[in-house]
């Protein structure tokens, strides 16, 4: 490191778009193109730190405002990074439209903006000292991080649509290899495909799409097809407290955990007090302010940490330590993402003794698209900790350019699952709870 100019000289933020299948959730249906932003912190001697985050237009504006203040920052000074981000945002609150990661606040907005810069700083730190990011988080306690099969109700393909380009995209949708799954047989077939290809050792069903009895039937079909695998169900707060209690009773003995069955900490606490399985969340305990009420009220037994909105990797490790103190389990939440995020999740998961459940990932739903020179493979249901310093990955510049061109041409600038679904079902509304 001697003689190296380690201070940040340039911040480059590149929005990208990649094809997204028509997968369903309680908010609506995914649009044909998913948005992400790739962050590069460039220092002297060609050193570059990488981060990845959301690519929606309001978030991009905040990233650029914060990034403009980072020149001259020492990448080891992440406290200074936090101060600069907070000063640049000035208390802005920028909620996400689809609401699948819970409520928003100025604090959560700042943590979302800080996260990719923090990950990129840790990547730089690792390169500078020749160690993986996991070592900067306390050292690896495992060399393979387990992930869960993530199964979705989905349409066979994106239907032809005459809606605005901001919702449907100006590029034609790309075919995906996953057929329709709108009933238990389709869900089981999809799970077989994912497990055969990736070797996953647990299964999570994204629910909140059909009436609860239909989703209970899907869980029962999965249990029959995969008698030895842990199962999870996540309706994204689509059920009332009463419905949640009924589903919990009917799935007793079937589920490893039930995730966010009903909205809010008070409702979750009522369900948790009577449910026979743990309740998990990435919607009601979503920022530091939620920890005390969520844990003291006994609302959750598992927190799905997500470094993208918990403020990066070190703060996610702090969250895991708090969970350990309270006897709360830890997993990791996923949204549509690319390989830099998967690498960051793998480094974090490798360093967390508290990781008690396999993490979520959308990687199979990228259908092979990535910005990395060598995407991290999922084999035996896990991702091996990469060799090499930092995150252990590097950008494929040609792929980055193609995916940025996708962003420029696709015309989608903000995720909106509800409005997109309304194009095909004009009466559709997002309601939580719905049942």
Coordinates of C-alpha atoms in Angstrom, one line a residue:
X1 CA 0.0 0.0 0.0
X2 CA 3.0 2.3 0.4
X3 CA 3.2 4.9 -2.3
X4 CA -0.4 4.3 -3.4
X5 CA -2.8 7.2 -3.7
X6 CA -5.7 5.7 -1.9
X7 CA -8.0 8.7 -1.8
X8 CA -11.1 8.7 -4.0
X9 CA -10.6 10.6 -7.2
X10 CA -13.8 9.9 -9.1
X11 CA -17.2 8.4 -8.4
X12 CA -18.9 6.7 -11.4
X13 CA -22.5 5.7 -11.2
X14 CA -23.9 3.7 -14.1
X15 CA -27.6 2.8 -14.3
X16 CA -28.3 -0.5 -16.0
X17 CA -31.3 -2.6 -17.0
X18 CA -31.8 -6.3 -17.5
X19 CA -34.7 -8.5 -18.5
X20 CA -37.1 -9.4 -15.7
X21 CA -39.7 -12.2 -16.0
X22 CA -43.4 -11.5 -15.2
X23 CA -43.2 -12.7 -11.6
X24 CA -46.1 -11.9 -9.3
X25 CA -46.3 -10.5 -5.8
X26 CA -48.7 -8.7 -3.5
X27 CA -47.9 -5.4 -5.2
X28 CA -48.5 -6.5 -8.8
X29 CA -46.2 -8.0 -11.4
X30 CA -42.6 -7.3 -12.4
X31 CA -42.1 -5.1 -15.4
X32 CA -40.1 -6.4 -18.4
X33 CA -36.9 -4.6 -17.3
X34 CA -35.3 -4.4 -13.9
X35 CA -33.2 -1.4 -12.9
X36 CA -29.9 -1.4 -10.9
X37 CA -27.1 1.1 -10.5
X38 CA -23.4 0.1 -10.5
X39 CA -21.1 2.2 -8.3
X40 CA -17.4 2.6 -8.9
X41 CA -15.1 4.5 -6.5
X42 CA -11.9 5.2 -8.4
X43 CA -8.6 5.9 -6.6
X44 CA -5.0 6.3 -7.8
X45 CA -3.0 3.5 -9.4
X46 CA -6.1 2.1 -11.2
X47 CA -7.8 0.9 -8.0
X48 CA -11.6 0.6 -8.2
X49 CA -14.1 -0.4 -5.5
X50 CA -17.5 -1.7 -6.6
X51 CA -21.0 -1.4 -5.2
X52 CA -24.5 -2.2 -6.5
X53 CA -27.9 -0.7 -5.6
X54 CA -31.3 0.2 -6.8
X55 CA -31.6 1.9 -10.2
X56 CA -34.8 3.9 -9.9
X57 CA -34.6 7.5 -10.9
X58 CA -35.3 9.1 -7.5
X59 CA -32.6 6.9 -5.9
X60 CA -30.1 7.7 -8.8
X61 CA -30.6 11.4 -8.1
X62 CA -29.7 10.9 -4.4
X63 CA -26.7 8.7 -5.3
X64 CA -25.3 11.3 -7.6
X65 CA -25.8 14.1 -5.1
X66 CA -23.9 12.1 -2.4
X67 CA -21.3 10.8 -4.9
X68 CA -20.4 14.4 -5.9
X69 CA -19.1 15.0 -2.3
X70 CA -16.8 12.0 -2.1
X71 CA -13.7 13.2 -3.9
X72 CA -10.7 13.2 -1.6
X73 CA -12.2 10.7 0.9
X74 CA -10.0 8.0 2.3
X75 CA -11.9 4.7 1.7
X76 CA -11.0 3.5 5.2
X77 CA -12.9 6.5 6.6
X78 CA -16.4 5.1 6.4
X79 CA -17.5 7.3 9.3
X80 CA -16.5 10.3 7.1
X81 CA -18.4 8.7 4.3
X82 CA -21.6 8.6 6.4
X83 CA -21.2 12.2 7.4
X84 CA -20.8 13.3 3.8
X85 CA -23.9 11.2 2.6
X86 CA -26.1 12.6 5.4
X87 CA -25.0 16.2 4.7
X88 CA -25.6 15.7 0.9
X89 CA -29.1 14.3 1.5
X90 CA -30.1 16.9 4.2
X91 CA -32.9 14.7 5.7
X92 CA -34.5 13.6 2.4
X93 CA -37.1 10.8 2.6
X94 CA -37.4 8.9 -0.6
X95 CA -39.9 6.0 -0.3
X96 CA -39.9 3.1 -2.8
X97 CA -43.1 2.9 -4.8
X98 CA -43.8 -0.8 -4.5
X99 CA -43.4 -1.0 -0.7
X100 CA -42.0 -4.5 -0.5
X101 CA -39.3 -3.5 1.9
X102 CA -41.5 -1.8 4.4
X103 CA -41.9 1.9 5.3
X104 CA -39.5 4.7 4.6
X105 CA -37.9 7.5 6.7
X106 CA -35.0 9.9 6.3
X107 CA -32.8 7.5 8.2
X108 CA -33.6 4.6 5.9
X109 CA -33.1 6.7 2.8
X110 CA -29.7 7.7 4.0
X111 CA -28.8 4.1 4.8
X112 CA -29.9 3.1 1.3
X113 CA -27.7 5.7 -0.3
X114 CA -24.7 5.0 2.0
X115 CA -24.8 1.3 1.4
X116 CA -23.3 0.9 -2.1
X117 CA -20.6 3.5 -1.3
X118 CA -19.7 1.6 1.9
X119 CA -19.5 -1.7 0.0
X120 CA -17.3 -0.1 -2.6
X121 CA -15.0 1.3 0.2
X122 CA -14.8 -2.2 1.7
X123 CA -13.9 -3.6 -1.7
X124 CA -11.1 -1.0 -2.0
X125 CA -9.9 -1.7 1.5
X126 CA -9.7 -5.4 0.7
X127 CA -7.7 -4.7 -2.4
X128 CA -5.4 -2.4 -0.6
X129 CA -4.5 -4.9 2.1
X130 CA -4.9 -8.1 0.0
X131 CA -7.7 -9.6 2.0
X132 CA -11.3 -10.5 1.3
X133 CA -14.1 -8.3 2.6
X134 CA -15.1 -11.2 4.9
X135 CA -11.9 -10.6 6.8
X136 CA -12.8 -7.0 7.3
X137 CA -16.0 -8.1 8.9
X138 CA -14.3 -10.4 11.5
X139 CA -13.2 -13.3 9.4
X140 CA -15.0 -16.1 7.6
X141 CA -16.8 -18.6 9.7
X142 CA -17.9 -20.6 6.6
X143 CA -16.4 -20.9 3.1
X144 CA -19.8 -21.5 1.5
X145 CA -22.9 -19.5 2.0
X146 CA -26.3 -21.3 1.6
X147 CA -29.1 -19.8 -0.5
X148 CA -32.7 -20.8 -0.8
X149 CA -34.7 -21.6 -4.0
X150 CA -37.0 -18.6 -4.5
X151 CA -40.2 -19.8 -6.3
X152 CA -42.8 -17.4 -7.7
X153 CA -46.2 -17.4 -9.2
X154 CA -45.6 -16.1 -12.7
X155 CA -47.1 -15.6 -16.1
X156 CA -45.7 -17.5 -19.0
X157 CA -44.5 -14.3 -20.6
X158 CA -45.1 -10.6 -20.5
X159 CA -48.4 -10.0 -22.4
X160 CA -48.4 -7.5 -25.3
X161 CA -49.1 -4.1 -23.8
X162 CA -50.0 -0.7 -25.2
X163 CA -49.2 1.1 -21.9
X164 CA -46.8 4.0 -21.4
X165 CA -43.1 3.3 -22.1
X166 CA -42.4 4.3 -18.5
X167 CA -44.2 1.1 -17.4
X168 CA -43.9 -1.4 -20.2
X169 CA -40.5 -0.3 -21.6
X170 CA -39.6 0.9 -25.1
X171 CA -37.7 -2.4 -25.8
X172 CA -39.5 -5.6 -26.5
X173 CA -39.6 -8.0 -23.5
X174 CA -37.1 -10.8 -23.6
X175 CA -38.3 -14.4 -23.3
X176 CA -37.4 -16.2 -20.1
X177 CA -36.9 -20.0 -19.7
X178 CA -39.4 -20.4 -16.8
X179 CA -42.9 -21.4 -17.9
X180 CA -46.2 -20.3 -16.3
X181 CA -46.7 -21.1 -12.6
X182 CA -50.1 -20.1 -11.3
X183 CA -51.1 -23.3 -9.5
X184 CA -49.5 -25.9 -7.2
X185 CA -48.4 -28.1 -10.1
X186 CA -46.6 -25.1 -11.7
X187 CA -45.0 -24.1 -8.4
X188 CA -43.7 -27.6 -7.8
X189 CA -42.4 -27.9 -11.4
X190 CA -40.6 -24.6 -11.0
X191 CA -39.0 -25.7 -7.7
X192 CA -37.8 -28.9 -9.3
X193 CA -36.1 -26.9 -12.0
X194 CA -34.4 -24.6 -9.6
X195 CA -33.2 -27.4 -7.3
X196 CA -32.1 -29.6 -10.2
X197 CA -30.0 -26.7 -11.6
X198 CA -28.7 -25.1 -8.4
X199 CA -29.0 -27.8 -5.7
X200 CA -30.9 -25.6 -3.3
X201 CA -31.6 -27.1 0.1
X202 CA -34.7 -25.0 1.1
X203 CA -37.6 -23.4 -0.7
X204 CA -39.3 -20.1 -0.3
X205 CA -42.7 -19.3 -2.0
X206 CA -43.6 -15.7 -2.7
X207 CA -47.2 -15.6 -1.8
X208 CA -49.8 -12.8 -1.4
X209 CA -50.9 -13.4 -5.0
X210 CA -53.8 -15.8 -4.7
X211 CA -56.4 -16.4 -1.9
X212 CA -54.6 -18.0 1.1
X213 CA -56.2 -21.4 0.6
X214 CA -54.6 -21.7 -2.9
X215 CA -51.2 -20.8 -1.4
X216 CA -51.6 -23.3 1.4
X217 CA -52.3 -25.9 -1.3
X218 CA -49.1 -25.0 -3.0
X219 CA -47.1 -25.4 0.3
X220 CA -48.7 -28.8 0.8
X221 CA -47.8 -29.8 -2.7
X222 CA -44.2 -28.6 -2.1
X223 CA -44.0 -30.6 1.1
X224 CA -45.2 -33.7 -0.7
X225 CA -42.7 -33.2 -3.5
X226 CA -39.8 -32.3 -1.3
X227 CA -40.4 -34.0 2.1
X228 CA -37.0 -33.2 3.5
X229 CA -36.5 -29.6 2.6
X230 CA -37.4 -26.6 4.8
X231 CA -40.2 -24.5 3.3
X232 CA -41.0 -20.8 3.8
X233 CA -44.0 -18.7 2.7
X234 CA -43.9 -14.9 2.2
X235 CA -47.2 -13.1 1.4
X236 CA -45.7 -9.6 1.8
X237 CA -48.3 -8.6 4.4
X238 CA -51.3 -9.4 2.3
X239 CA -53.3 -11.0 5.1
X240 CA -55.2 -9.7 8.1
X241 CA -54.2 -10.8 11.6
X242 CA -57.2 -13.3 11.6
X243 CA -56.2 -14.7 8.2
X244 CA -52.6 -15.0 9.3
X245 CA -53.5 -17.0 12.4
X246 CA -55.7 -19.3 10.3
X247 CA -52.9 -19.9 7.8
X248 CA -50.3 -20.4 10.5
X249 CA -52.6 -23.1 12.1
X250 CA -53.1 -24.8 8.8
X251 CA -49.4 -24.9 7.9
X252 CA -48.3 -26.1 11.4
X253 CA -45.5 -28.5 10.8
X254 CA -45.0 -27.5 7.1
X255 CA -43.1 -24.2 7.4
X256 CA -39.6 -23.3 8.6
X257 CA -40.9 -19.8 9.1
X258 CA -43.8 -17.6 7.9
X259 CA -42.6 -14.3 6.6
X260 CA -44.5 -11.0 6.9
X261 CA -48.0 -12.4 6.9
X262 CA -49.6 -9.2 8.1
X263 CA -48.7 -5.5 8.1
X264 CA -46.9 -3.7 10.9
X265 CA -45.2 -4.6 14.2
X266 CA -48.4 -4.6 16.3
X267 CA -50.2 -7.0 14.0
X268 CA -47.1 -9.2 13.6
X269 CA -46.8 -9.4 17.4
X270 CA -50.4 -10.7 17.8
X271 CA -49.7 -13.4 15.2
X272 CA -46.3 -14.3 16.6
X273 CA -47.8 -14.8 20.0
X274 CA -50.0 -17.6 18.7
X275 CA -48.3 -19.0 15.5
X276 CA -46.6 -22.4 15.9
X277 CA -43.7 -21.3 13.7
X278 CA -41.4 -18.3 13.8
X279 CA -42.4 -15.1 12.0
X280 CA -39.7 -13.6 9.7
X281 CA -39.6 -10.1 8.4
X282 CA -38.1 -7.7 5.9
X283 CA -41.1 -5.4 6.1
X284 CA -41.7 -4.4 9.7
X285 CA -38.2 -4.3 11.2
X286 CA -36.4 -2.5 8.4
X287 CA -34.3 0.2 10.2
X288 CA -32.6 0.8 13.5
X289 CA -35.7 2.6 14.8
X290 CA -37.8 -0.6 14.4
X291 CA -35.5 -2.9 16.4
X292 CA -36.7 -1.9 19.9
X293 CA -40.4 -2.1 19.3
X294 CA -40.2 -5.1 17.0
X295 CA -38.1 -7.1 19.5
X296 CA -39.7 -6.0 22.8
X297 CA -43.1 -6.8 21.4
X298 CA -42.0 -10.2 20.2
X299 CA -43.1 -9.5 16.6
X300 CA -40.4 -11.4 14.8
X301 CA -38.3 -14.5 15.3
X302 CA -36.2 -14.0 12.2
X303 CA -34.9 -10.8 10.6
X304 CA -34.0 -10.9 6.9
X305 CA -31.1 -8.5 6.8
X306 CA -30.6 -6.6 3.5
X307 CA -27.4 -4.6 3.3
X308 CA -28.9 -2.5 0.5
X309 CA -31.2 -0.7 3.0
X310 CA -29.6 -1.5 6.4
X311 CA -26.6 0.7 5.5
X312 CA -24.1 -1.7 4.1
X313 CA -22.2 -4.7 5.3
X314 CA -20.8 -3.6 8.7
X315 CA -24.2 -2.3 9.8
X316 CA -25.8 -5.5 8.7
X317 CA -23.2 -7.4 10.8
X318 CA -24.2 -5.1 13.7
X319 CA -27.8 -6.0 13.1
X320 CA -27.0 -9.7 13.3
X321 CA -25.2 -9.2 16.6
X322 CA -28.3 -7.4 18.0
X323 CA -30.4 -10.3 16.8
X324 CA -28.1 -12.7 18.6
X325 CA -28.5 -10.8 21.8
X326 CA -32.3 -11.0 21.5
X327 CA -32.3 -14.6 20.4
X328 CA -33.7 -13.7 17.0
X329 CA -32.6 -15.7 13.9
X330 CA -30.9 -14.1 10.9
X331 CA -31.3 -14.6 7.1
X332 CA -30.8 -12.3 4.2
X333 CA -33.4 -10.6 2.0
X334 CA -33.1 -10.4 -1.8
X335 CA -34.5 -8.1 -4.5
X336 CA -33.8 -8.3 -8.2
X337 CA -30.0 -8.0 -8.3
X338 CA -26.8 -8.7 -10.2
X339 CA -23.5 -10.3 -9.3
X340 CA -21.9 -7.4 -7.3
X341 CA -24.8 -7.7 -4.8
X342 CA -24.5 -11.5 -4.7
X343 CA -20.7 -11.1 -4.0
X344 CA -21.4 -8.7 -1.2
X345 CA -24.1 -11.0 0.3
X346 CA -21.6 -13.9 0.1
X347 CA -18.9 -11.9 1.9
X348 CA -21.3 -10.9 4.6
X349 CA -22.8 -14.4 5.0
X350 CA -19.4 -15.9 5.2
X351 CA -18.6 -13.6 8.2
X352 CA -21.8 -13.9 10.1
X353 CA -21.9 -16.6 12.9
X354 CA -25.5 -15.6 13.4
X355 CA -26.6 -16.6 9.9
X356 CA -29.1 -19.3 10.9
X357 CA -31.1 -19.7 7.7
X358 CA -30.2 -19.9 4.1
X359 CA -30.4 -16.5 2.4
X360 CA -32.7 -15.4 -0.4
X361 CA -31.4 -14.7 -3.9
X362 CA -32.9 -13.7 -7.3
X363 CA -29.8 -14.8 -9.2
X364 CA -31.6 -17.6 -11.1
X365 CA -34.1 -15.1 -12.3
X366 CA -31.4 -13.0 -14.0
X367 CA -31.4 -15.8 -16.6
X368 CA -27.6 -15.6 -17.0
X369 CA -27.3 -11.9 -17.4
X370 CA -24.6 -10.2 -15.2
X371 CA -22.1 -7.3 -15.1
X372 CA -19.2 -9.5 -13.9
X373 CA -16.4 -11.1 -15.8
X374 CA -16.9 -14.3 -13.9
X375 CA -20.3 -14.5 -12.2
X376 CA -20.3 -16.4 -9.0
X377 CA -21.9 -19.9 -9.5
X378 CA -24.5 -21.4 -7.2
X379 CA -23.7 -25.1 -6.7
X380 CA -25.0 -27.4 -4.1
X381 CA -27.4 -24.6 -3.0
X382 CA -24.5 -22.4 -1.9
X383 CA -22.0 -19.8 -3.2
X384 CA -18.3 -20.3 -2.4
X385 CA -16.4 -17.4 -0.9
X386 CA -14.5 -16.0 -3.8
X387 CA -10.7 -16.2 -4.0
X388 CA -9.0 -12.9 -4.1
X389 CA -9.1 -9.6 -2.3
X390 CA -12.1 -7.3 -1.7
X391 CA -15.4 -8.6 -3.0
X392 CA -13.4 -11.0 -5.2
X393 CA -15.2 -10.0 -8.4
X394 CA -14.4 -7.6 -11.4
X395 CA -16.5 -5.8 -13.9
X396 CA -17.1 -7.0 -17.4
X397 CA -16.9 -3.6 -19.1
X398 CA -18.6 -4.7 -22.3
X399 CA -21.5 -6.2 -20.4
X400 CA -21.8 -3.0 -18.3
X401 CA -22.0 -0.9 -21.5
X402 CA -24.6 -3.2 -23.0
X403 CA -26.7 -3.1 -19.9
X404 CA -26.4 0.7 -19.7
X405 CA -27.6 0.9 -23.3
X406 CA -30.6 -1.3 -22.2
X407 CA -31.3 1.3 -19.5
X408 CA -31.1 4.2 -22.0
X409 CA -33.4 2.5 -24.5
X410 CA -35.9 0.7 -22.2
X411 CA -37.5 3.9 -21.0
X412 CA -38.5 2.4 -17.6
X413 CA -37.2 4.7 -14.9
X414 CA -38.9 3.5 -11.7
X415 CA -40.2 0.2 -10.6
X416 CA -44.0 0.1 -10.4
X417 CA -45.4 -3.4 -10.1
X418 CA -49.0 -2.1 -9.4
X419 CA -49.4 0.2 -12.4
X420 CA -47.9 -2.4 -14.7
X421 CA -50.3 -5.0 -13.6
X422 CA -53.2 -2.6 -13.9
X423 CA -52.5 -2.4 -17.7
X424 CA -53.7 -5.9 -18.0
X425 CA -56.2 -5.9 -15.1
X426 CA -57.6 -2.3 -14.9
X427 CA -59.4 -2.9 -11.6
X428 CA -56.3 -4.2 -9.8
X429 CA -55.3 -2.4 -6.6
X430 CA -52.6 -3.0 -4.1
X431 CA -54.1 -3.6 -0.7
X432 CA -52.4 -4.7 2.5
X433 CA -54.1 -6.6 3.9
X434 CA -56.0 -8.0 0.9
X435 CA -57.5 -11.1 2.6

